[in-house]
Short mmCIF file of C-alpha atoms (C1' of nucleotides) in Angstrom, two decimals:
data_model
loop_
_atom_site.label_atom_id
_atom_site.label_comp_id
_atom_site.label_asym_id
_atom_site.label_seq_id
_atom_site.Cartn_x
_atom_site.Cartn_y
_atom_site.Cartn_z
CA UNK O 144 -121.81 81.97 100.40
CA UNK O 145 -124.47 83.83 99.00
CA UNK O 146 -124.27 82.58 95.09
CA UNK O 147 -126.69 84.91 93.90
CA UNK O 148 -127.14 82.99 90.42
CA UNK O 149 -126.39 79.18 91.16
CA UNK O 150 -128.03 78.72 87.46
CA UNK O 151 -127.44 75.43 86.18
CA UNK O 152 -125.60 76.16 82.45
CA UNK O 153 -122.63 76.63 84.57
CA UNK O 154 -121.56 73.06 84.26
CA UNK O 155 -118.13 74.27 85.49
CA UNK O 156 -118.17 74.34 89.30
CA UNK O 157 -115.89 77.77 89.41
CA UNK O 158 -118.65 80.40 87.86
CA UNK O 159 -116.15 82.83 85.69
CA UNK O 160 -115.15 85.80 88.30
CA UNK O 161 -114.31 88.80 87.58
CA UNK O 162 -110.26 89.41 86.63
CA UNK O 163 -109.83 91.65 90.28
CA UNK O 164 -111.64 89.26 91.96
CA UNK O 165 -109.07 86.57 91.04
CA UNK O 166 -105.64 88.61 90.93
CA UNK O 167 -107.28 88.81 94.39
CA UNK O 168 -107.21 85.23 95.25
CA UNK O 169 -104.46 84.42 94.14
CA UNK O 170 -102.82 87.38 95.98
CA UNK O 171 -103.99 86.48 99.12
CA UNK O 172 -103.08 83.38 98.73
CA UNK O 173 -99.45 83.98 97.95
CA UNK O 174 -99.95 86.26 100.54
CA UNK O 175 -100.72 83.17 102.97
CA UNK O 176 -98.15 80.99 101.79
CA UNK O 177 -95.39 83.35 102.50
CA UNK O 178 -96.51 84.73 105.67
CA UNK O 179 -97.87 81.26 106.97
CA UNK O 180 -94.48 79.85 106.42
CA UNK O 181 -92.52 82.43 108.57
CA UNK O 182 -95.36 82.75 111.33
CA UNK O 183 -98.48 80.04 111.29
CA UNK O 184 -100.31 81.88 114.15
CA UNK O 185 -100.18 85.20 111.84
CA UNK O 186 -103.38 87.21 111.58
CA UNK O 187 -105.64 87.33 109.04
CA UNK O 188 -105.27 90.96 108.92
CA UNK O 189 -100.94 90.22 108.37
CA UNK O 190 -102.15 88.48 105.48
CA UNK O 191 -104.57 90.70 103.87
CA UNK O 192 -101.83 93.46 104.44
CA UNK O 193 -99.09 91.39 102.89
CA UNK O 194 -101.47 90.68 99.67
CA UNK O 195 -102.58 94.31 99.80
CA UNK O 196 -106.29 94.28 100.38
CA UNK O 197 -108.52 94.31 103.51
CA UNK O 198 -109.54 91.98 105.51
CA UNK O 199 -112.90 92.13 104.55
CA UNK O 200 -111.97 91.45 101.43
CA UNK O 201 -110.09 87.64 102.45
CA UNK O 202 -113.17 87.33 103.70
CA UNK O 203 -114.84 88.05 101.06
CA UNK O 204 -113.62 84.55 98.85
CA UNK O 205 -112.41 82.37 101.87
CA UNK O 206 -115.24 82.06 104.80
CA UNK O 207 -113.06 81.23 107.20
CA UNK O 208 -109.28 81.15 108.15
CA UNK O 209 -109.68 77.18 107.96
CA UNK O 210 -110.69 77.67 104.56
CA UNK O 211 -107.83 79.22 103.61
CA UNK O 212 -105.36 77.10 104.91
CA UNK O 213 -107.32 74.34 103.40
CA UNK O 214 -107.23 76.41 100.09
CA UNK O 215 -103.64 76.92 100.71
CA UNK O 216 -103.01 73.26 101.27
CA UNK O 217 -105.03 71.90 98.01
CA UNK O 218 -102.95 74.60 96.10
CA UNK O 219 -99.63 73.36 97.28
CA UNK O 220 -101.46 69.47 96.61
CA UNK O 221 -101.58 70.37 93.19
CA UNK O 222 -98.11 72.21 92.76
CA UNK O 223 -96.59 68.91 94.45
CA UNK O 224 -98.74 66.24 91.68
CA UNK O 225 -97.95 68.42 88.97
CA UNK O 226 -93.98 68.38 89.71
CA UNK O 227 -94.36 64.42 90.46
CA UNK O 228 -96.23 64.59 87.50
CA UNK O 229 -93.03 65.93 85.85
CA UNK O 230 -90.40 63.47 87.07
CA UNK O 231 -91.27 60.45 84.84
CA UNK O 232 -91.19 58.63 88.03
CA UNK O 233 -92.68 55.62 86.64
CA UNK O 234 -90.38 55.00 83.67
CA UNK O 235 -86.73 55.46 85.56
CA UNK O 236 -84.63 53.39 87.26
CA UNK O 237 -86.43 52.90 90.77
CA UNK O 238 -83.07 54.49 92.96
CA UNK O 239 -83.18 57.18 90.02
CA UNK O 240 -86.41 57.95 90.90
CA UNK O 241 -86.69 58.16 94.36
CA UNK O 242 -83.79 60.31 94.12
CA UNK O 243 -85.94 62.35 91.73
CA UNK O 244 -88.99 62.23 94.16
CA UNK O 245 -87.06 63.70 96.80
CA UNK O 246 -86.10 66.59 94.99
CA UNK O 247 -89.10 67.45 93.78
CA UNK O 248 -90.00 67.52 97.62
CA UNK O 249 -87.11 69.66 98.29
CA UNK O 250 -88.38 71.95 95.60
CA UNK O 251 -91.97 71.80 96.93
CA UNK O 252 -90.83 72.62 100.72
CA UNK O 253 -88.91 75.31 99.88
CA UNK O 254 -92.13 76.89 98.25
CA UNK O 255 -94.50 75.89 100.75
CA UNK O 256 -92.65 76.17 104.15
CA UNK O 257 -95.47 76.56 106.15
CA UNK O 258 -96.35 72.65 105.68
CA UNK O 259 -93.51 72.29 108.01
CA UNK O 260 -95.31 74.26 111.17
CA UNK O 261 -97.67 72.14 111.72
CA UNK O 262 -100.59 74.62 111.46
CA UNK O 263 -101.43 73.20 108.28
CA UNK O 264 -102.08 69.43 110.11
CA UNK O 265 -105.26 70.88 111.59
CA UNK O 266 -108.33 68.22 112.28
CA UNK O 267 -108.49 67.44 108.95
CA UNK O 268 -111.06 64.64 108.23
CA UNK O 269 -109.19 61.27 108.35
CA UNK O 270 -109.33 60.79 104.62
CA UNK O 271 -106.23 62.63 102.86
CA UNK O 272 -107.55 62.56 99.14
CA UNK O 273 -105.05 65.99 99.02
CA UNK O 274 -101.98 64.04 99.12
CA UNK O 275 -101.11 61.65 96.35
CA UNK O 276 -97.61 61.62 96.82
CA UNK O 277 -96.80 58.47 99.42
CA UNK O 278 -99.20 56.55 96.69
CA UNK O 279 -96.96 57.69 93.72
CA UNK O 280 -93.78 56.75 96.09
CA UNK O 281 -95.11 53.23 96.52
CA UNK O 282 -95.32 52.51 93.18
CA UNK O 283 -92.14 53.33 92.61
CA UNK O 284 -91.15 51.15 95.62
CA UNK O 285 -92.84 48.00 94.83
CA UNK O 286 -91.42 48.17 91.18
CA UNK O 287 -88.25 48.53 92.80
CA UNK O 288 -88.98 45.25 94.63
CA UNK O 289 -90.13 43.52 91.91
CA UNK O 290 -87.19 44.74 89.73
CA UNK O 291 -84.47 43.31 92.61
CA UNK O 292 -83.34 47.15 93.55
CA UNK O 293 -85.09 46.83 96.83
CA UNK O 294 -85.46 44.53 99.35
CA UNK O 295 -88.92 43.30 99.10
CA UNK O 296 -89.34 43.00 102.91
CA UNK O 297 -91.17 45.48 103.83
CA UNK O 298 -94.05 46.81 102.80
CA UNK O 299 -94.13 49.28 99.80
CA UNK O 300 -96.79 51.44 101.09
CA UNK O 301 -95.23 51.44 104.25
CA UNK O 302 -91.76 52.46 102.79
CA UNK O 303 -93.33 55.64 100.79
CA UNK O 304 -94.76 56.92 104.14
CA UNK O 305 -91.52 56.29 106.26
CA UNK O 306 -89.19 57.88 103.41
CA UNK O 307 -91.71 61.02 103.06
CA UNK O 308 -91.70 60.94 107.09
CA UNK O 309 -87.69 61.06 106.62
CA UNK O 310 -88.01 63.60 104.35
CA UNK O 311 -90.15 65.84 107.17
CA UNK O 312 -87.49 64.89 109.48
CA UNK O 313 -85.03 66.37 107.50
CA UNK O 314 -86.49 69.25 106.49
CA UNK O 315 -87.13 70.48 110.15
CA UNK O 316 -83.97 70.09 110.87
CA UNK O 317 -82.99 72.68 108.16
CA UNK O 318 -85.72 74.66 109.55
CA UNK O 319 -84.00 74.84 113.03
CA UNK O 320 -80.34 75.45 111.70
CA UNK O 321 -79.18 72.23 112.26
CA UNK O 322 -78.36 70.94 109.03
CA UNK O 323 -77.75 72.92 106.26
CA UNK O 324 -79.95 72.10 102.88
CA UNK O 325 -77.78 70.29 100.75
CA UNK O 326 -76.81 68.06 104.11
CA UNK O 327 -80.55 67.38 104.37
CA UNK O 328 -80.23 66.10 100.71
CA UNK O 329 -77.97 64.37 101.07
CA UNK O 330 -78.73 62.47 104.26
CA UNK O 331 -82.06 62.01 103.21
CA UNK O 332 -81.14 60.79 99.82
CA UNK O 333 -78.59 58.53 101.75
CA UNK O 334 -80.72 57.55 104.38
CA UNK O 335 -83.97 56.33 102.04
CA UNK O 336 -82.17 54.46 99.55
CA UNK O 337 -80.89 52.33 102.44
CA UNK O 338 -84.15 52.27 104.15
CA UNK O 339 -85.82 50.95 100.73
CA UNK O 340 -82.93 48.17 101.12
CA UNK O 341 -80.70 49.44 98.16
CA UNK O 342 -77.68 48.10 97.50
CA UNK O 343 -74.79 50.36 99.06
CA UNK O 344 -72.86 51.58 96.80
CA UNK O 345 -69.89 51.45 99.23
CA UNK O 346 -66.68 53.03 99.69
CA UNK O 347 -66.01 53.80 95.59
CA UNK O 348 -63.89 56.99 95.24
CA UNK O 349 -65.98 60.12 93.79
CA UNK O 350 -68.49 60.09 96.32
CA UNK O 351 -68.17 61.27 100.09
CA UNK O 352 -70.99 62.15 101.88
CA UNK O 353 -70.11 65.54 102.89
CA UNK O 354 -71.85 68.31 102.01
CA UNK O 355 -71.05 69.16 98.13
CA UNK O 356 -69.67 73.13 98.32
CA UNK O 357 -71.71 75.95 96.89
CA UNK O 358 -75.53 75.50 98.70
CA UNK O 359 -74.92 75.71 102.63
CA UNK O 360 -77.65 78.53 103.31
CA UNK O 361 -79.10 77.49 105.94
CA UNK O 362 -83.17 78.71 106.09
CA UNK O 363 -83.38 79.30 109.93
CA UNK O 364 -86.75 80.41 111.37
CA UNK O 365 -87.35 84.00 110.61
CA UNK O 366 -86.79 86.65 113.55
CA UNK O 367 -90.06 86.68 116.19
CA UNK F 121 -95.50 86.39 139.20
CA UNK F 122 -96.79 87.42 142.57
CA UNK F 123 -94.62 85.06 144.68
CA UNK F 124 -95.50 87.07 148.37
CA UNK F 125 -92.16 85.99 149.97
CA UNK F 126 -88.76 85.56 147.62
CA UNK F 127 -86.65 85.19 150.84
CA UNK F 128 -83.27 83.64 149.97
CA UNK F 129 -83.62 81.22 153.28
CA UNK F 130 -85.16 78.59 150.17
CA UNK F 131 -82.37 76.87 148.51
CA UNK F 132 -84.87 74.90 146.40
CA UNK F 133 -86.22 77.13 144.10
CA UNK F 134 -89.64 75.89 144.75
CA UNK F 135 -91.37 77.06 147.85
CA UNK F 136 -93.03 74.16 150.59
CA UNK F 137 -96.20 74.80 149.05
CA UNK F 138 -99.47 73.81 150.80
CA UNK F 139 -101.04 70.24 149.78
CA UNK F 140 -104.01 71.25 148.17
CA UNK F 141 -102.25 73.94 145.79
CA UNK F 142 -99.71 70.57 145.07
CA UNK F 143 -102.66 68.15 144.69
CA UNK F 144 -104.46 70.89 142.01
CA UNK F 145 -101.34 71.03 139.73
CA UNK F 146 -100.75 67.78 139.16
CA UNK F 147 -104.34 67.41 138.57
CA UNK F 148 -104.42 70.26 136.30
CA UNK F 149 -101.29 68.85 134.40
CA UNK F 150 -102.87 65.41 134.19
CA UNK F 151 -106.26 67.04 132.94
CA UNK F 152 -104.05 68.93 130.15
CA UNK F 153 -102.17 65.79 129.37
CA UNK F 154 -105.57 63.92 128.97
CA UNK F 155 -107.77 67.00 127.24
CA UNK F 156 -104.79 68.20 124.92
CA UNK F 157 -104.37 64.47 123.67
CA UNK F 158 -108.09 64.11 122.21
CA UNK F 159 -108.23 68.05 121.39
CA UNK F 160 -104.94 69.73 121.19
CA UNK F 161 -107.14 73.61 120.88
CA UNK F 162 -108.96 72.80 124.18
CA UNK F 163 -109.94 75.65 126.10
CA UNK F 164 -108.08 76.34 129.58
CA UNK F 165 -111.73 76.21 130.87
CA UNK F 166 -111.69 72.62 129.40
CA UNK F 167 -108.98 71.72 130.87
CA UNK F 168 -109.86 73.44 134.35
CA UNK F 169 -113.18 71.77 134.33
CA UNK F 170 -111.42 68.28 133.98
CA UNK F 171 -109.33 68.96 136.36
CA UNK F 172 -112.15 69.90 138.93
CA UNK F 173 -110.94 73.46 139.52
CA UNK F 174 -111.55 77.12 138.00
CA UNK F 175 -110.23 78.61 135.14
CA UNK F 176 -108.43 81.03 137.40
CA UNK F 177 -107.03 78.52 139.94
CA UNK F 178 -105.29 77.32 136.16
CA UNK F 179 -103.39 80.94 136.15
CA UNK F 180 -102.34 80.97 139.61
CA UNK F 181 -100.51 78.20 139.19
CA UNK F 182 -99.44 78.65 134.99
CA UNK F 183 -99.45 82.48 134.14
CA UNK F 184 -100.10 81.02 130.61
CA UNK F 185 -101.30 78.76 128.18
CA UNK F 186 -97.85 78.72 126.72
CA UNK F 187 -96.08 78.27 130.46
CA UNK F 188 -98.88 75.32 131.36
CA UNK F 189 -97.36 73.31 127.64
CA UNK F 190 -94.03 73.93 128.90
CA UNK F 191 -94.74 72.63 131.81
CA UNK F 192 -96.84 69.71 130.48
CA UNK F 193 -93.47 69.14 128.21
CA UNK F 194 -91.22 69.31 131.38
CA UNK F 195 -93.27 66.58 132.92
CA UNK F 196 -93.15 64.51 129.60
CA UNK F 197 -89.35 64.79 129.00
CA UNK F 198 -88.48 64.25 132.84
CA UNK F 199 -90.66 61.16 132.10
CA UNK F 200 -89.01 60.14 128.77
CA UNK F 201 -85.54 60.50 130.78
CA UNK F 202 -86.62 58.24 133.26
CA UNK F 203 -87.69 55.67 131.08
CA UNK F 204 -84.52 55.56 128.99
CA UNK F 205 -82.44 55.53 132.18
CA UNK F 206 -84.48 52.54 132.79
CA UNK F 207 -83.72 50.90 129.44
CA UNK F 208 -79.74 50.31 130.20
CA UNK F 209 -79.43 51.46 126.57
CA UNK F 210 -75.27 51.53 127.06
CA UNK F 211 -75.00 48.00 128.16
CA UNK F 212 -77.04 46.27 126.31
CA UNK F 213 -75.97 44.66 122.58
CA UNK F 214 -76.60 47.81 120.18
CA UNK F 215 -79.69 45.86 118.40
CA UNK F 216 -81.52 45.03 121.48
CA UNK F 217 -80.65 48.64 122.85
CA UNK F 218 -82.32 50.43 119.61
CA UNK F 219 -85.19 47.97 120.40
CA UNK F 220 -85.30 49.08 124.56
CA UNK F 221 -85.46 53.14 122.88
CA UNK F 222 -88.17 52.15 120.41
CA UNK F 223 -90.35 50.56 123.25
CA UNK F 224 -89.34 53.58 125.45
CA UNK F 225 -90.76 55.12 123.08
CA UNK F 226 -94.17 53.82 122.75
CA UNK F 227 -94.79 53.67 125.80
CA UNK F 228 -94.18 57.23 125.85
CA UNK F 229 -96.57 58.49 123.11
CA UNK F 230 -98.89 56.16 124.87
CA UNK F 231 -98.86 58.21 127.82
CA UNK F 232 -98.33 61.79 125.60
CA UNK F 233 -100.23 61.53 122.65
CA UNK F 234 -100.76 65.55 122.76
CA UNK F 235 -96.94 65.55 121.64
CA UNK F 236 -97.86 64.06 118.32
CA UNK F 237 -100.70 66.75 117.82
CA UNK F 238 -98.10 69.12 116.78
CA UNK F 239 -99.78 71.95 118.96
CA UNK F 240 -96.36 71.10 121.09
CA UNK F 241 -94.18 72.48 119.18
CA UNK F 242 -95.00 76.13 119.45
CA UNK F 243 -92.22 78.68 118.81
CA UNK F 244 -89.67 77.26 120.96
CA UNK F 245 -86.09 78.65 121.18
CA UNK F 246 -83.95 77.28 118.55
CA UNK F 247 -82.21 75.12 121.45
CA UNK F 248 -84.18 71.74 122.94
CA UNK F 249 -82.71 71.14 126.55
CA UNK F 250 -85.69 68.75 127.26
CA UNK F 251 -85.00 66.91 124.07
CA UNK F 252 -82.30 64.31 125.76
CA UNK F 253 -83.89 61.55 123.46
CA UNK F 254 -81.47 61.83 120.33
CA UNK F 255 -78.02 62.26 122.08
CA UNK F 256 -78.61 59.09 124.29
CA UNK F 257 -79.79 57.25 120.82
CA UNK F 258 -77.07 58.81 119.66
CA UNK F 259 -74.29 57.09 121.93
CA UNK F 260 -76.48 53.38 121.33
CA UNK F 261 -75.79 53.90 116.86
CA UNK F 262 -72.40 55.32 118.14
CA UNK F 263 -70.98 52.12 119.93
CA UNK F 264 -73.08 49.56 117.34
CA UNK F 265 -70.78 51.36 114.70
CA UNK F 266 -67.28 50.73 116.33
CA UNK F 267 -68.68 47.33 117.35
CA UNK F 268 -69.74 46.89 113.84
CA UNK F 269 -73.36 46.00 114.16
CA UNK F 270 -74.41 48.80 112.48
CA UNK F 271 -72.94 50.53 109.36
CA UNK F 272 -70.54 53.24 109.82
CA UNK F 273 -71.09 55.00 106.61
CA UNK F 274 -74.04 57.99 107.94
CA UNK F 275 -73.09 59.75 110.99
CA UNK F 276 -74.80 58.66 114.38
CA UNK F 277 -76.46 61.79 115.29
CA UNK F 278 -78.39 61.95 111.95
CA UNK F 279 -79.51 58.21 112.77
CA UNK F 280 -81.03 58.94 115.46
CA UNK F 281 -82.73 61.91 114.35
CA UNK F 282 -84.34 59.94 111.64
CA UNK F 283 -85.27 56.64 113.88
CA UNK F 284 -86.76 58.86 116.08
CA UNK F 285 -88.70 61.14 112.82
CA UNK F 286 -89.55 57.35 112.15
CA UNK F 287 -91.36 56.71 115.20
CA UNK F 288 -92.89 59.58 114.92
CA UNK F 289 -94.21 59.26 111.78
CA UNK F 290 -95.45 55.48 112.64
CA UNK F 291 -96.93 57.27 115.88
CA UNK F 292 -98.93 59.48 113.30
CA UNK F 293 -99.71 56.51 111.36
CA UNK F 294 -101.58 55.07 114.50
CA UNK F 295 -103.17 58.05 115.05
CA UNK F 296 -105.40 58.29 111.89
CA UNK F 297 -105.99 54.75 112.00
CA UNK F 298 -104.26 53.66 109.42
CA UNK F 299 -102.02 50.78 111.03
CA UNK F 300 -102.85 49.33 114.58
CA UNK F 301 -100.20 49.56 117.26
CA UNK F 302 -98.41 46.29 116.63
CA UNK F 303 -98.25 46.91 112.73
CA UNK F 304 -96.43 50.10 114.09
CA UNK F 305 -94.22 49.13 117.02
CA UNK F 306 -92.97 46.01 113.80
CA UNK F 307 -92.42 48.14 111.19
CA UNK F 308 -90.46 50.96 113.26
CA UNK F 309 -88.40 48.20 114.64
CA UNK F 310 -87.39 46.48 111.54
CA UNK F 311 -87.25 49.83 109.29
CA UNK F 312 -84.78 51.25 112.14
CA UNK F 313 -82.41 48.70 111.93
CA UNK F 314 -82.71 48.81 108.41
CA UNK F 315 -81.78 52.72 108.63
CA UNK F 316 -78.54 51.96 110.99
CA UNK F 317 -77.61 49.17 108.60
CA UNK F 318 -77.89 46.39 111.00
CA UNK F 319 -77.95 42.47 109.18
CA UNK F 320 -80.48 41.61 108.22
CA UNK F 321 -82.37 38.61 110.03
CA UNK F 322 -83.02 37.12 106.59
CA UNK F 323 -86.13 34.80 105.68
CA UNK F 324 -86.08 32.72 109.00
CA UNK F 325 -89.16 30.99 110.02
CA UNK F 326 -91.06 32.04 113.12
CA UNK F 327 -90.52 35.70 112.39
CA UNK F 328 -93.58 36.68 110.37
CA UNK F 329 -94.33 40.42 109.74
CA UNK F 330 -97.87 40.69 110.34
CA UNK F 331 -99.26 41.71 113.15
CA UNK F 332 -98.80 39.40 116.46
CA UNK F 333 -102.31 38.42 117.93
CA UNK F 334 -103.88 40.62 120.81
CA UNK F 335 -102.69 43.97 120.59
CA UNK F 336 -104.59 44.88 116.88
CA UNK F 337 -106.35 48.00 119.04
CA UNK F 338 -106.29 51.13 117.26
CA UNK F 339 -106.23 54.83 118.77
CA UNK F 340 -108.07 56.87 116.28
CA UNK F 341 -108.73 60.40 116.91
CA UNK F 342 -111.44 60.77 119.14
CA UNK F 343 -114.64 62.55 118.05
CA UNK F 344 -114.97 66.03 117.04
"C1'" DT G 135 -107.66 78.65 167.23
"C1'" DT G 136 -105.30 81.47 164.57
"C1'" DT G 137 -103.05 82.65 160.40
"C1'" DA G 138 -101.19 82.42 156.07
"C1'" DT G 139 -102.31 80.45 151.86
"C1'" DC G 140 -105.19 78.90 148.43
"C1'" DT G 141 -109.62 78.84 145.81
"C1'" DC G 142 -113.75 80.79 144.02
"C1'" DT G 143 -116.82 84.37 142.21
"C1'" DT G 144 -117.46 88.33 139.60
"C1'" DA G 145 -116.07 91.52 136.39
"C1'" DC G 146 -113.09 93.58 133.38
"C1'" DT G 147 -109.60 94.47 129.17
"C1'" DC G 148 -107.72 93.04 124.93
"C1'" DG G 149 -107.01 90.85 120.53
"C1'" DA G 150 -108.62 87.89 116.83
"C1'" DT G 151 -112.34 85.72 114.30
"C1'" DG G 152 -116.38 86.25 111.83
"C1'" DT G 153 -120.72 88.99 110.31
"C1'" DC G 154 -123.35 92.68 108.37
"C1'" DA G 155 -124.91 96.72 105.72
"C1'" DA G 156 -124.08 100.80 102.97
"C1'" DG G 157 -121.66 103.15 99.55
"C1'" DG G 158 -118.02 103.56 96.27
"C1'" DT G 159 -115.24 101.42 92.52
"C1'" DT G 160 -114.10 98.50 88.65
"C1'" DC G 161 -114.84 95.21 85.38
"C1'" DT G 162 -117.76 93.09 81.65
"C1'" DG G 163 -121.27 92.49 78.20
"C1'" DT G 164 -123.81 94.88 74.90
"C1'" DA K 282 -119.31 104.14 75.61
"C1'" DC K 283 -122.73 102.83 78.95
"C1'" DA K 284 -125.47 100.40 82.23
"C1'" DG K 285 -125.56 97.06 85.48
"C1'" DA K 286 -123.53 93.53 87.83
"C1'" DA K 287 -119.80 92.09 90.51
"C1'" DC K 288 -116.44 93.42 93.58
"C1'" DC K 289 -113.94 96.15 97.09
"C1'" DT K 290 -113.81 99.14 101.09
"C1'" DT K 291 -115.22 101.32 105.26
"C1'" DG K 292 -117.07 101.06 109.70
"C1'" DA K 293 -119.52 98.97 113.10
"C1'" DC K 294 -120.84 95.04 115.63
"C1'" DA K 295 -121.01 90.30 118.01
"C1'" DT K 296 -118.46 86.54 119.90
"C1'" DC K 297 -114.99 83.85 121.96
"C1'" DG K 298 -110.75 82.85 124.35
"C1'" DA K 299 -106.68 84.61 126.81
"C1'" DG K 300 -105.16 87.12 130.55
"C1'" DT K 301 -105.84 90.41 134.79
"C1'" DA K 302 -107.67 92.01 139.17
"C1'" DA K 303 -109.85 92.30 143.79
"C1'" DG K 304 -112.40 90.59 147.57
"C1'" DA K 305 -114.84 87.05 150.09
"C1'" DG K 306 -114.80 82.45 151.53
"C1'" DA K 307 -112.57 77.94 152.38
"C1'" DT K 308 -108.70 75.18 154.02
"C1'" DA K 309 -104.41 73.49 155.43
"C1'" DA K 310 -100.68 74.38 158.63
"C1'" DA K 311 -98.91 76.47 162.94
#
DNA sequence: TTTATCTCTTACTCGATGTCAAGGTTCTGT
DNA sequence: ACAGAACCTTGACATCGAGTAAGAGATAAA
């Protein structure tokens, strides 16, 4: 809080901090976004050690833990757009590009684990302006129906929140050591494009559905 | 903890114990069911005070917040069980069984909404005993695949996983508001059997997507 | 009625969040 | 390079919720 110069020539809302101050921030909130994702109930003091400062100092840029988290969260918001951003989802074929949404998911949960545990779906305000991606999915969906590569009855908007819901779905699983990632993929993958009413491509040679070799980590939930 | 008399004359592993103490936990679970559904942080004063008893008469029944959840989850699943033992799901035709599980379901989350508020899934060991949801779903996909009304081509257990990820994430949708119960219940229904690759019904008449009349009530979250 | 059991009151410890002030350190503009 | 502002750190403090403990009073069961 205490702004001591709130002048108005900073038309910017971010007044220019110093260069510690902000290798601090963004420190701490690395920091977060590893620790978060292998323990949500860890302590603000965890992450101020992990980042290397006090906890004073977290303090000192986020007023709360809530603040953080929400930090955290409109971080990861904007890593997610900026990769959707990236996947010309607009412009390819609709099946190629909800295959190319879903990966950029993968990507994004493999950064940002801690969106999995559930502490980050704290009482946030009903309004979700943080999440653009079931809008972006939508699109992609209803030009899909239009186009005759999906089945046009269901709703679009509908569809985008069920396939990211699948998506969740899968991605705990890999969290608990039931699937391995590249079965996730591939199930989810599987499972959407028949959910948005693609055609099957059936039983062609060249494509099973078992897991391809070479990516079977599995994450598992980190020891405590 | 301090259980006076451990004699091995009680088979049952619960002791006779005396009314009141039986009447207090069951109103002490039903007061956590209730409290943890609107605020899933409540206090265990909160939920003592709804439950007309002292914060302390809480611990001599649950030595923890954690044990009172598990409890509260016990109760739930025990619940769940019934209901689906209810729902003849392995006699009935696979489509109408899937629909009996969904309903289950509801009904379920109706009763449990603190399950959707995340706050019940708290580190719990990687193995789910009181999870009996997915296996019996499980069986229903199972026998609609060998019977052939559902497709054979993803395997059963992922199905239901993901129709039951589904209904959760419709669930969720109910919760901020953002479709009514009906919209929910239809959609989950129709995207599920969409997911297990059952025929579509096709463009009939007097199957219309929107909502039916007289169930359009919404949950919302409940203030603050 | 008697007794074992349960509940309530009061008070305490402990850990985590959040606040505050003083003094030292580091960056930035000149 | 230097002065001052911005920032970090230390230490102490307040608060809240979880969990513990003991004794007196209430209540169901015998």
């Amino acid at each position: 809080m205490a702004d001591p110069h709130d002048t108005a020539s900073a038309p910017t809302a971010l007044r220019r901090r110093r260069a510690d101050a902000r290798r601090n921030i963004s420190a701490i909130l690395d920091a977060a976004r590893v620790v978060l994702g292998e323990r949500p109930d860890a302590t603000m003091e965890d992450i101020a050690a992990t980042a290397g400062v006090t906890r004073q100092t977290v303090y000192a840029h986020f007023p709360s833990r809530d603040a953080l988290v929400a930090a955290l969260v409109e971080a990861a918001a904007a890593e997610y757009a900026a990769a959707l951003d990236d996947a010309e989802l607009d412009t390819a074929p609709p099946a190629d590009a909800l295959a190319r949404f879903l990966a950029a998911g993968w990507r994004f949960f493999d950064r940002y684990p801690f969106l999995l545990n559930s502490a980050a779906h704290t009482p946030r305000p009903q309004d979700d302006p943080h999440d653009s991606a079931p809008p972006r999915l939508a699109r992609v969906i209803h030009r899909g129906q239009t186009t005759g590569d999906f089945a046009p009855s269901l709703p679009a908007g509908w569809l985008a929140i069920a396939v990211v819901g699948l998506q969740h779905t899968a991605a705990a699983q890999v969290m608990t050591g039931r699937l391995t990632v590249g079965e996730a993929e591939a199930l989810c993958l599987e499972s959407s494009l028949r959910l948005c009413g693609g055609r099957e491509p059936g039983p062609e040679p060249g494509r099973e559905p078992g897991p391809e070799p070479g990516r079977e980590h599995r994450r598992g939930l980190p020891g405590r």
